[in-house]
Coordinates of C-alpha atoms and ligand atoms in Angstrom, one line a residue:
M1 CA 77.2 -48.3 144.6
P2 CA 76.5 -48.6 140.9
D3 CA 78.8 -48.5 138.2
V4 CA 80.6 -45.2 137.6
D5 CA 82.6 -43.7 134.9
L6 CA 84.5 -41.4 137.4
A7 CA 85.3 -42.4 141.3
I8 CA 86.6 -38.7 142.9
V9 CA 87.9 -39.4 146.2
G10 CA 87.5 -36.8 148.5
S11 CA 85.1 -34.0 148.7
G12 CA 87.1 -31.0 149.6
F13 CA 86.2 -27.9 147.1
G14 CA 88.3 -29.3 144.8
G15 CA 86.5 -33.3 144.4
S16 CA 83.1 -31.2 144.6
I17 CA 83.8 -28.8 141.5
L18 CA 85.3 -31.8 139.8
A19 CA 82.2 -33.7 140.1
M20 CA 80.3 -31.3 139.0
I21 CA 82.0 -30.4 136.5
A22 CA 82.1 -34.5 135.4
R23 CA 78.6 -34.7 135.6
R24 CA 78.4 -31.7 133.3
L25 CA 79.7 -34.1 130.8
G26 CA 77.7 -36.3 130.9
L27 CA 79.4 -38.9 133.1
R28 CA 78.4 -41.0 136.1
V29 CA 80.5 -39.7 138.9
A30 CA 80.8 -41.2 142.7
L31 CA 82.1 -39.0 145.2
L32 CA 83.6 -40.6 148.1
E33 CA 84.1 -38.8 151.8
R34 CA 86.2 -40.1 154.8
G35 CA 84.5 -37.6 157.2
R36 CA 81.1 -35.7 157.2
H37 CA 80.0 -32.1 155.8
P38 CA 80.0 -30.0 157.2
R39 CA 83.5 -30.3 159.2
F40 CA 86.6 -28.4 159.6
A41 CA 89.2 -28.1 157.1
I42 CA 92.2 -25.5 156.3
G43 CA 93.4 -23.7 153.0
E44 CA 90.9 -20.4 153.1
S45 CA 92.0 -17.5 151.4
S46 CA 91.6 -17.2 147.7
S47 CA 93.3 -14.9 145.1
P48 CA 92.6 -13.3 142.0
L49 CA 93.9 -15.7 139.9
A50 CA 91.6 -18.7 141.4
G51 CA 88.6 -16.3 141.5
I52 CA 89.3 -16.1 137.0
L53 CA 89.8 -19.9 137.5
L54 CA 85.9 -20.4 138.8
E55 CA 84.4 -17.7 136.9
Q56 CA 86.0 -19.7 133.5
L57 CA 85.3 -23.5 134.6
A58 CA 82.0 -22.0 135.8
D59 CA 81.0 -20.2 132.3
R60 CA 82.8 -23.2 130.4
Y61 CA 80.7 -25.9 132.1
D62 CA 77.5 -24.3 132.6
L63 CA 77.5 -24.0 136.3
P64 CA 76.1 -20.5 137.1
R65 CA 75.8 -21.3 140.8
L66 CA 79.0 -22.0 141.3
K67 CA 80.2 -18.5 139.4
P68 CA 79.2 -16.2 142.6
L69 CA 82.3 -17.7 144.5
A70 CA 84.6 -15.8 142.2
A71 CA 83.6 -12.7 144.2
F72 CA 82.8 -10.7 147.2
G73 CA 79.7 -9.2 146.2
A74 CA 78.1 -11.5 144.0
W75 CA 78.6 -14.0 146.9
Q76 CA 77.2 -12.0 149.4
R77 CA 74.0 -11.9 147.3
A78 CA 73.8 -15.0 146.2
Y79 CA 74.8 -16.8 149.4
P80 CA 74.9 -14.3 152.1
D81 CA 74.7 -17.9 154.9
V82 CA 77.6 -19.3 152.9
V83 CA 80.0 -17.4 155.4
C84 CA 83.3 -15.8 153.8
G85 CA 85.5 -13.1 154.6
L86 CA 86.7 -10.1 152.7
K87 CA 90.1 -10.0 151.1
R88 CA 91.1 -6.8 149.2
G89 CA 94.8 -7.7 149.1
F90 CA 97.7 -9.1 150.4
T91 CA 99.1 -7.4 153.9
Y92 CA 102.8 -7.7 155.1
F93 CA 104.4 -6.4 158.3
K94 CA 107.5 -7.3 159.5
H95 CA 108.6 -7.7 163.1
H96 CA 111.6 -8.6 164.9
A97 CA 111.5 -10.6 168.1
G98 CA 111.4 -9.0 171.5
R99 CA 110.7 -5.4 169.4
R100 CA 107.5 -3.6 169.4
F101 CA 106.4 -3.3 165.7
A102 CA 106.0 0.6 164.4
A103 CA 105.3 1.4 160.6
A104 CA 107.8 3.0 159.6
P105 CA 107.1 6.6 158.1
D106 CA 108.8 5.6 154.9
R107 CA 107.1 2.4 155.0
S108 CA 109.9 -0.1 154.9
N109 CA 108.9 -2.5 157.6
H110 CA 105.6 -3.0 155.3
L111 CA 104.0 -4.3 152.2
L112 CA 100.4 -4.0 150.7
V113 CA 99.3 -4.9 147.7
A114 CA 96.0 -4.4 146.8
A115 CA 94.2 -7.3 144.6
S116 CA 90.7 -5.2 143.8
P117 CA 89.7 -1.8 143.7
H118 CA 86.7 -2.0 145.9
D119 CA 84.7 -4.7 148.1
A120 CA 82.1 -5.7 145.2
I121 CA 84.9 -7.7 143.0
S122 CA 87.4 -8.4 145.4
D123 CA 88.4 -11.6 146.8
T124 CA 87.3 -14.0 150.0
H125 CA 88.6 -16.0 152.5
W126 CA 86.6 -18.9 152.3
L127 CA 85.2 -20.7 155.8
R128 CA 85.8 -24.1 154.3
A129 CA 82.8 -25.9 156.4
D130 CA 80.3 -24.1 154.8
V131 CA 81.8 -23.6 151.2
D132 CA 82.8 -27.4 151.0
A133 CA 79.1 -28.5 152.2
F134 CA 77.7 -26.1 150.2
L135 CA 79.7 -27.6 146.7
M136 CA 79.4 -31.1 147.7
R137 CA 75.6 -30.5 148.0
E138 CA 76.0 -28.6 144.7
A139 CA 78.0 -32.1 143.0
A140 CA 74.8 -34.1 144.9
A141 CA 72.0 -32.1 143.4
L142 CA 73.6 -32.5 139.5
G143 CA 73.7 -36.3 140.3
A144 CA 76.9 -37.2 141.5
E145 CA 76.4 -40.3 143.8
Y146 CA 77.7 -38.8 147.3
A147 CA 78.6 -41.3 149.7
D148 CA 80.1 -39.7 153.1
E149 CA 82.0 -41.6 156.3
V150 CA 83.7 -43.9 153.8
Q151 CA 86.5 -46.0 154.5
L152 CA 88.2 -47.1 151.0
E153 CA 90.7 -50.0 152.0
S154 CA 91.5 -50.9 148.6
L155 CA 92.2 -50.3 144.9
E156 CA 92.2 -52.7 141.9
W157 CA 92.3 -52.9 138.6
D158 CA 89.7 -55.7 136.5
T159 CA 90.3 -57.4 133.8
G160 CA 88.7 -55.0 132.0
G161 CA 91.1 -52.2 133.1
A162 CA 87.7 -51.0 135.6
A163 CA 88.8 -49.4 139.0
V164 CA 87.4 -51.7 141.8
L165 CA 87.4 -49.6 144.8
R166 CA 86.2 -51.6 148.2
G167 CA 85.8 -50.5 151.6
H168 CA 83.6 -50.1 154.8
R169 CA 80.3 -47.3 155.6
R170 CA 78.7 -47.5 158.3
G171 CA 79.5 -50.9 159.2
A172 CA 78.6 -52.6 155.8
A173 CA 80.8 -53.1 152.8
L174 CA 81.2 -50.6 150.3
C175 CA 82.2 -51.6 146.5
V176 CA 82.5 -48.8 143.9
R177 CA 83.9 -49.9 140.1
A178 CA 84.9 -47.2 138.0
R179 CA 86.5 -46.6 134.7
G180 CA 88.7 -43.7 136.6
V181 CA 90.0 -42.3 139.4
V182 CA 90.6 -38.9 140.6
D183 CA 92.2 -38.4 143.9
A184 CA 91.2 -35.3 145.9
T185 CA 92.2 -36.1 149.2
G186 CA 95.0 -33.7 150.0
P187 CA 98.7 -34.5 150.5
R188 CA 99.8 -37.9 151.7
G189 CA 96.4 -39.2 150.4
F190 CA 94.3 -42.1 149.3
L191 CA 95.7 -43.0 146.0
S192 CA 99.7 -42.1 147.1
R193 CA 98.9 -44.7 149.8
A194 CA 96.7 -47.5 147.4
L195 CA 98.9 -47.3 144.8
G196 CA 102.3 -46.7 146.9
I197 CA 103.4 -43.4 144.9
G198 CA 106.9 -42.4 146.1
S199 CA 107.5 -38.9 147.4
Q200 CA 110.5 -36.7 147.6
S201 CA 111.6 -33.3 148.9
F202 CA 111.5 -30.4 146.6
P203 CA 115.3 -29.4 146.5
G204 CA 116.6 -26.5 148.8
Y205 CA 113.3 -26.1 150.4
P206 CA 113.5 -25.6 154.4
G207 CA 111.6 -28.0 156.5
T208 CA 108.7 -26.2 158.0
Q209 CA 105.8 -26.6 160.4
A210 CA 102.4 -25.5 161.0
L211 CA 100.2 -24.6 164.0
F212 CA 96.7 -23.2 163.6
S213 CA 93.1 -22.7 164.9
H214 CA 90.2 -20.5 163.8
F215 CA 89.8 -17.8 167.1
T216 CA 87.1 -15.1 168.0
G217 CA 88.0 -11.6 169.3
V218 CA 90.9 -11.2 167.0
A219 CA 91.4 -6.9 167.5
R220 CA 92.0 -5.3 163.7
C221 CA 95.5 -3.9 163.2
D222 CA 93.8 -0.8 161.4
E223 CA 92.6 0.2 165.0
M224 CA 96.0 -0.5 166.5
A225 CA 98.4 2.5 166.3
D226 CA 101.3 0.6 165.9
Y227 CA 100.3 -0.2 162.5
T228 CA 98.4 2.8 161.3
G229 CA 101.2 5.2 162.0
A230 CA 102.4 5.6 158.6
G231 CA 99.1 6.0 157.2
A232 CA 97.3 8.3 159.4
R233 CA 99.9 11.1 158.7
G234 CA 99.3 11.3 155.2
E235 CA 97.5 9.5 152.5
G236 CA 95.1 6.4 153.6
P237 CA 96.7 2.5 152.6
P238 CA 95.3 1.4 149.2
Y239 CA 92.4 -0.8 151.3
P240 CA 91.9 -1.6 154.9
V241 CA 95.0 -3.5 155.7
D242 CA 93.0 -6.1 157.8
D243 CA 90.3 -7.1 154.7
A244 CA 93.0 -9.0 153.5
A245 CA 95.3 -12.1 153.8
L246 CA 97.4 -10.8 156.9
H247 CA 100.9 -11.8 157.3
H248 CA 103.0 -10.9 160.3
V249 CA 106.3 -11.9 159.1
F250 CA 109.2 -12.8 161.1
D251 CA 112.7 -14.3 161.0
G252 CA 112.2 -18.5 160.2
G253 CA 108.6 -18.2 159.4
W254 CA 105.1 -16.0 159.1
M255 CA 101.9 -15.8 160.9
W256 CA 98.5 -15.9 158.7
V257 CA 95.1 -13.7 160.3
L258 CA 92.1 -14.2 157.8
R259 CA 88.7 -12.5 158.6
F260 CA 85.4 -14.0 158.2
G261 CA 82.5 -12.4 157.8
N262 CA 80.9 -14.2 161.4
G263 CA 83.6 -12.9 163.8
V264 CA 85.6 -16.0 163.1
T265 CA 89.2 -15.5 162.3
S266 CA 91.8 -18.0 161.1
A267 CA 95.3 -17.5 162.1
G268 CA 98.4 -19.6 162.2
V269 CA 102.1 -19.8 161.6
A270 CA 104.1 -21.4 158.9
V271 CA 107.4 -21.8 160.8
E272 CA 111.1 -23.4 159.6
D273 CA 112.1 -26.4 161.8
P274 CA 114.7 -24.8 163.9
L275 CA 112.5 -22.4 165.4
A276 CA 109.5 -24.7 165.6
E277 CA 112.1 -26.6 167.9
D278 CA 112.8 -23.2 169.8
L279 CA 109.0 -22.9 170.2
R280 CA 108.0 -26.5 170.6
L281 CA 105.6 -26.4 168.3
A282 CA 104.1 -29.8 169.1
D283 CA 102.5 -27.9 172.5
G284 CA 99.8 -26.5 170.4
E285 CA 98.3 -23.7 171.9
A286 CA 101.0 -23.2 174.6
A287 CA 103.7 -22.9 171.6
W288 CA 100.9 -20.4 170.2
R289 CA 101.6 -18.3 173.5
R290 CA 105.2 -18.6 173.5
L291 CA 105.6 -17.4 169.6
L292 CA 103.1 -14.4 170.9
D293 CA 105.5 -13.6 173.8
R294 CA 108.0 -13.1 171.3
L295 CA 106.0 -10.6 169.1
P296 CA 104.9 -7.9 171.0
T297 CA 102.5 -6.6 169.0
V298 CA 101.1 -9.4 167.8
R299 CA 99.9 -10.2 171.1
D300 CA 98.5 -7.4 171.8
Q301 CA 96.6 -7.8 168.6
F302 CA 95.4 -11.8 170.2
A303 CA 95.2 -10.1 174.0
G304 CA 91.2 -10.5 173.9
A305 CA 91.3 -13.3 171.4
A306 CA 90.2 -17.6 172.2
P307 CA 90.2 -20.2 170.4
V308 CA 87.2 -21.8 169.2
R309 CA 88.4 -24.7 168.3
Q310 CA 91.5 -26.9 168.9
F311 CA 95.4 -26.2 167.5
D312 CA 96.0 -28.7 164.6
W313 CA 99.8 -29.0 164.3
M314 CA 101.1 -30.4 161.6
P315 CA 104.7 -31.4 161.7
R316 CA 105.6 -31.4 157.7
L317 CA 104.0 -28.8 155.2
S318 CA 105.5 -29.5 152.4
Y319 CA 105.4 -32.8 150.6
R320 CA 105.7 -33.7 146.6
A321 CA 104.6 -37.0 145.0
S322 CA 106.9 -38.6 142.8
A323 CA 103.8 -38.5 140.2
A324 CA 100.8 -36.9 139.8
A325 CA 98.5 -39.3 136.8
G326 CA 98.7 -43.0 135.4
R327 CA 96.5 -45.1 133.2
C328 CA 92.9 -43.8 133.9
W329 CA 94.0 -41.8 137.5
A330 CA 95.1 -39.1 138.8
L331 CA 96.1 -36.6 141.7
L332 CA 94.5 -33.2 141.7
P333 CA 97.8 -31.0 142.2
S334 CA 96.4 -30.6 145.9
A335 CA 96.7 -34.4 146.4
A336 CA 100.3 -34.3 144.4
A337 CA 101.6 -31.6 146.1
F338 CA 102.2 -29.2 148.9
V339 CA 104.7 -26.6 149.6
D340 CA 103.1 -23.5 152.0
P341 CA 100.2 -21.2 152.8
L342 CA 102.3 -18.3 151.7
F343 CA 100.4 -16.4 148.9
S344 CA 97.3 -18.4 148.8
T345 CA 99.0 -20.9 145.8
G346 CA 96.9 -23.7 146.7
F347 CA 93.5 -22.9 145.3
P348 CA 94.8 -21.6 141.8
L349 CA 96.8 -24.5 141.4
T350 CA 93.7 -26.9 142.5
L351 CA 91.5 -25.2 140.4
L352 CA 94.4 -25.3 136.9
G353 CA 94.8 -29.0 137.7
I354 CA 90.7 -29.2 137.9
E355 CA 91.1 -27.3 134.3
R356 CA 93.3 -29.7 132.9
L357 CA 91.5 -32.8 134.2
A358 CA 88.4 -31.2 132.7
G359 CA 89.6 -31.1 129.3
L360 CA 91.4 -34.3 129.3
L361 CA 87.1 -35.6 130.7
E362 CA 85.7 -33.8 128.0
S363 CA 88.2 -34.9 125.2
G364 CA 87.7 -38.7 126.6
T365 CA 91.4 -38.9 126.9
F366 CA 91.4 -39.7 130.7
F367 CA 89.8 -42.9 129.9
G368 CA 92.3 -43.6 127.2
A369 CA 89.8 -43.5 124.6
P370 CA 89.6 -39.7 122.8
R371 CA 85.8 -39.4 121.7
D372 CA 84.9 -39.0 118.4
G373 CA 83.3 -36.1 116.8
D374 CA 84.0 -32.5 117.3
E375 CA 87.6 -31.4 118.2
P376 CA 87.7 -30.6 121.8
R377 CA 87.2 -27.3 122.4
R378 CA 90.1 -25.1 123.2
Q379 CA 91.1 -24.2 126.6
V380 CA 94.1 -22.2 128.1
G381 CA 96.7 -24.1 129.2
A382 CA 95.4 -27.7 127.9
V383 CA 97.4 -31.0 128.1
S384 CA 97.2 -33.4 125.8
S385 CA 97.6 -36.6 128.3
L386 CA 97.7 -37.6 131.9
Q387 CA 101.2 -38.3 131.3
A388 CA 101.6 -34.4 130.2
Y389 CA 99.3 -33.4 133.2
S390 CA 101.4 -35.1 135.6
D391 CA 104.6 -33.4 134.4
V392 CA 103.1 -29.7 134.4
T393 CA 101.3 -30.3 137.6
L394 CA 105.1 -31.4 138.8
A395 CA 106.9 -28.7 137.4
E396 CA 104.4 -26.1 138.9
A397 CA 104.7 -27.3 142.1
D398 CA 108.7 -27.4 141.9
H399 CA 108.4 -24.0 140.4
T400 CA 106.4 -22.8 143.4
A401 CA 108.2 -24.0 145.8
A402 CA 111.3 -22.6 144.1
F403 CA 109.6 -18.9 144.4
V404 CA 108.3 -19.9 148.3
A405 CA 111.7 -21.2 149.3
G406 CA 113.4 -18.0 148.4
C407 CA 110.7 -15.9 150.8
Y408 CA 111.6 -17.5 153.5
A409 CA 115.2 -16.6 153.0
G410 CA 114.2 -13.2 152.3
F411 CA 112.4 -13.0 155.5
P412 CA 115.0 -11.8 157.7
R413 CA 115.5 -8.7 155.2
F414 CA 112.4 -7.8 154.6
D415 CA 113.4 -5.6 151.4
D416 CA 114.6 -8.6 149.8
F417 CA 111.2 -10.3 150.6
V418 CA 109.3 -7.4 149.2
Q419 CA 111.5 -7.3 146.0
Y420 CA 111.4 -11.3 145.3
S421 CA 107.2 -11.0 146.1
M422 CA 107.4 -9.3 142.7
F423 CA 107.8 -12.5 140.5
Y424 CA 104.6 -13.4 142.4
F425 CA 102.3 -10.7 141.9
A426 CA 103.9 -9.5 138.6
A427 CA 102.7 -13.3 136.9
A428 CA 99.3 -13.6 139.2
S429 CA 98.0 -10.2 137.8
Y430 CA 99.4 -10.4 134.4
A431 CA 97.4 -14.0 134.2
E432 CA 94.4 -12.8 135.9
I433 CA 94.1 -10.3 132.7
A434 CA 95.5 -12.3 130.5
R435 CA 92.6 -14.8 130.9
R436 CA 90.4 -12.1 130.2
V437 CA 91.9 -10.5 127.1
A438 CA 95.0 -12.8 125.4
P439 CA 93.9 -16.3 126.7
E440 CA 97.4 -18.0 124.8
R441 CA 99.7 -15.4 127.0
A442 CA 98.6 -17.1 129.9
A443 CA 99.6 -20.8 128.6
V444 CA 102.8 -21.0 130.9
G445 CA 101.2 -22.4 133.6
F446 CA 101.1 -21.0 137.2
L447 CA 103.9 -18.3 137.8
R448 CA 104.8 -18.6 135.0
A449 CA 106.4 -21.7 135.4
G450 CA 106.6 -22.6 131.6
D451 CA 108.0 -19.2 130.6
P452 CA 111.4 -19.5 129.9
A453 CA 113.0 -16.3 130.8
F454 CA 111.0 -15.6 133.6
A455 CA 111.0 -18.9 135.5
P456 CA 114.9 -19.2 135.4
A457 CA 114.9 -15.5 136.6
L458 CA 112.9 -16.6 139.6
R459 CA 115.4 -18.9 140.5
T460 CA 118.7 -17.1 139.9
L461 CA 117.5 -14.4 141.9
S462 CA 115.9 -15.9 145.0
P463 CA 117.5 -15.0 148.2
A464 CA 118.0 -18.4 148.9
G465 CA 120.0 -19.0 146.0
G466 CA 123.4 -19.0 148.3
A467 CA 125.0 -16.1 146.4
A468 CA 125.7 -13.0 148.3
R469 CA 123.4 -10.6 148.5
R470 CA 122.8 -8.6 145.7
A471 CA 122.5 -5.2 146.6
D472 CA 120.6 -4.7 143.1
L473 CA 118.3 -7.4 143.1
G474 CA 115.3 -4.9 143.2
A475 CA 116.2 -3.5 139.9
R476 CA 116.6 -7.1 138.5
V477 CA 113.5 -8.2 139.6
R478 CA 112.1 -5.1 137.6
D479 CA 113.9 -5.8 135.0
A480 CA 113.0 -9.6 135.2
V481 CA 109.0 -9.3 135.5
A482 CA 108.9 -5.9 133.2
P483 CA 107.6 -8.3 130.5
V484 CA 104.4 -9.2 132.1
N485 CA 104.9 -6.1 135.0
I486 CA 101.4 -4.7 134.3
A487 CA 99.8 -3.9 137.8
G488 CA 102.7 -0.8 138.2
L489 CA 104.7 -3.4 140.4
C490 CA 108.3 -2.3 141.1
E491 CA 108.2 1.2 141.6
P492 CA 110.3 2.7 144.3
G493 CA 108.3 5.6 144.2
K494 CA 104.9 3.9 145.6
K495 CA 107.1 2.9 148.6
N496 CA 105.3 -0.4 149.2
W497 CA 101.8 0.7 149.0
Y498 CA 100.8 -0.8 145.7
A499 CA 97.1 0.2 144.7
A500 CA 94.8 -2.0 142.1
D501 CA 94.4 0.8 139.4
A502 CA 93.0 0.2 136.2
A503 CA 95.3 2.7 134.6
D504 CA 98.6 0.5 135.1
A505 CA 96.7 -2.6 132.9
I506 CA 95.4 -0.5 130.7
A507 CA 98.9 0.9 129.9
G508 CA 100.2 -2.6 129.6
A509 CA 98.1 -3.3 127.0
T510 CA 100.9 -3.9 125.0
K511 CA 102.4 -6.8 127.0
L512 CA 99.4 -8.7 126.4
G513 CA 99.6 -7.8 122.3
V514 CA 96.1 -6.4 122.6
A515 CA 94.7 -2.3 122.1
P516 CA 94.1 -1.0 125.3
E517 CA 90.7 -0.3 124.6
N518 CA 90.1 -4.4 124.9
V519 CA 91.9 -4.2 128.4
A520 CA 89.6 -1.2 129.4
A521 CA 86.7 -2.9 128.5
A522 CA 87.4 -6.1 130.1
L523 CA 88.3 -4.6 133.1
A524 CA 85.3 -2.5 132.9
A525 CA 82.8 -5.4 132.4
L526 CA 84.6 -7.1 135.7
G527 CA 83.6 -4.0 137.5
F528 CA 86.7 -2.1 138.0
Ligands
FAD1 C1 98.2 -24.7 156.6 C2 97.7 -24.7 155.2 C3 96.7 -23.5 154.9 C4 96.4 -23.3 153.3 N1 96.2 -22.2 153.2 C5 95.7 -21.6 152.1 C6 95.3 -20.5 151.7 O1 95.4 -19.5 152.5 N2 94.9 -20.4 150.6 C7 94.9 -21.2 149.4 O2 94.8 -21.0 148.1 N3 95.4 -22.6 150.0 C8 95.9 -23.1 151.4 N4 96.2 -24.3 151.9 C9 96.0 -25.1 150.7 C10 94.3 -25.8 150.7 O3 94.2 -26.1 151.8 C11 94.5 -26.8 149.6 O4 94.6 -26.6 148.1 C12 92.7 -27.0 149.0 O5 92.4 -27.5 150.5 C13 92.9 -28.5 148.3 O6 91.4 -28.8 148.5 P1 90.8 -29.7 148.1 O7 89.1 -29.9 147.9 O8 91.8 -30.6 146.6 O9 91.4 -30.9 149.3 P2 91.2 -30.8 150.7 O10 90.5 -29.3 151.3 O11 92.6 -31.5 151.4 O12 90.2 -32.0 151.4 C14 90.2 -33.4 151.3 C15 88.7 -33.8 151.1 O13 89.0 -35.3 151.4 C16 88.7 -36.4 152.4 N5 89.5 -37.4 152.7 C17 90.9 -37.2 153.2 N6 91.0 -38.7 152.8 C18 90.0 -39.2 152.1 C19 89.8 -40.9 151.9 N7 90.8 -41.9 152.4 N8 89.1 -41.2 151.4 C20 88.1 -40.0 151.6 N9 88.0 -39.3 152.0 C21 89.5 -38.7 152.1 C22 88.4 -35.4 153.5 O14 87.9 -35.4 154.4 C23 88.2 -34.1 152.8 O15 86.9 -33.5 152.9 C24 96.6 -24.4 152.8 C25 97.1 -25.6 153.3 C26 97.8 -25.6 154.4 C27 98.0 -26.5 154.6

């Protein structure tokens, strides 16, 4: 391999998008992959915040071929062969072991939160085998030196400060010399091992495990009477409940069901250790069947389903490195930490990290030598150094873990989970619009991790807090999120069905510090 400026290890979507950006910045890039595309990868459900981040990265770094991946309609028009699924919102059904689910007329056992008003601008589920192969090819087409089937064995720094990566590729020795290294290999990945970076657990976070596969023949809930009962009698739900990240929630864990456009459905569970042990999750498919036997209505949904690949068992889901960057090296957020698939936090966290690293590469700060010339362009939530990048990356992971721990604690009392989840929906919807009309308002980080009022409230009101259950949880959450609630959330009258309504965002313009016309114009440009 020729000498390069930046070696990126791992060609998931994170590594490839960063490689594309680095090429646009004129850097010589090596993209090194252990496997071979196309290959299976988990982590499939996008979100509005991920969409706007993709869009803004594409605009900022002149990557027009990346931009269609930000929304379902544009994606279908530009890349009909790259498989994705339609995600109109977030659907949750609460189940009790051994009992059939029946949608309660007062909707108290389900929650529907729309993320978009119609299909064209909706979010997507990414069939990662397709998407990651596409992005890798895009990075290579922009001039990244791509090598697959690479076994990296060591990382040293030479006397000039360059990184020297050594390993093998198809039996031949491989050596890459680079001014900087980014690890995009996921949790417990390459740099964590090569640099001996320690790990630590998230305080107060439950031990959780996962089991998942891809299936054909998964029934739609909106064709099953148990789920449609409530809606069928009155108004319809705000979006088709299956064209969404659909969650079956139960005490001790939850299941995701994500449909792709090719008839395949991704499904899996994340459960706390005691339930995982009870189900003997390590058994794979047999454990999956044991879980379905406890949830009769979910079992019906999977009655005609067949797995199309083996089950993957992850004995420990969460991971947190003790550092995310050092001199001329960095871990993507997805390599530095992972909490849980709940609320699809992986994509936006990864893309936020890419945005920050791109800023450091653009200014030259990544390599310790800021480029001469113009002041770096302003960027939302920019960091000034690799140390700051590390700090904010780990702080966001800790904040996300505190939130998800609260959700797990809320599962047994579904109403607590519903109330507490409003922290996520309020912060995410605010960030999405703020990025369009008032970028500085989105600079406090993911899930408002750096907001001095919002972040402590999220922790204080957590159902995992150990305090006695708060009868006024809903009211207190409503007050805490009020300054950023521009999505009409926390309204008891809506009875757990939240449509995506432009009027809410326009009415919330003052919370963004702009005129209602600005919000209306931004939403119109978006296609709302
Ligand atoms: C069960 C589960 C479900 C999830 N669901 C969601 C979701 O719905 N929504 C969401 O937003 N996030 C989700 N996530 C998180 C999401 O998977 C990650 O945020 C995302 O995959 C990060 O992408 P990436 O490209 O950085 O890394 P990855 O997708 O992990 O890709 C890493 C790449 O590096 C390669 N690699 C690994 N080791 C080496 C090595 N030593 N040398 C060279 N190459 C190497 C791998 O082959 C792979 O190609 C989920 C995670 C899990 C575990």
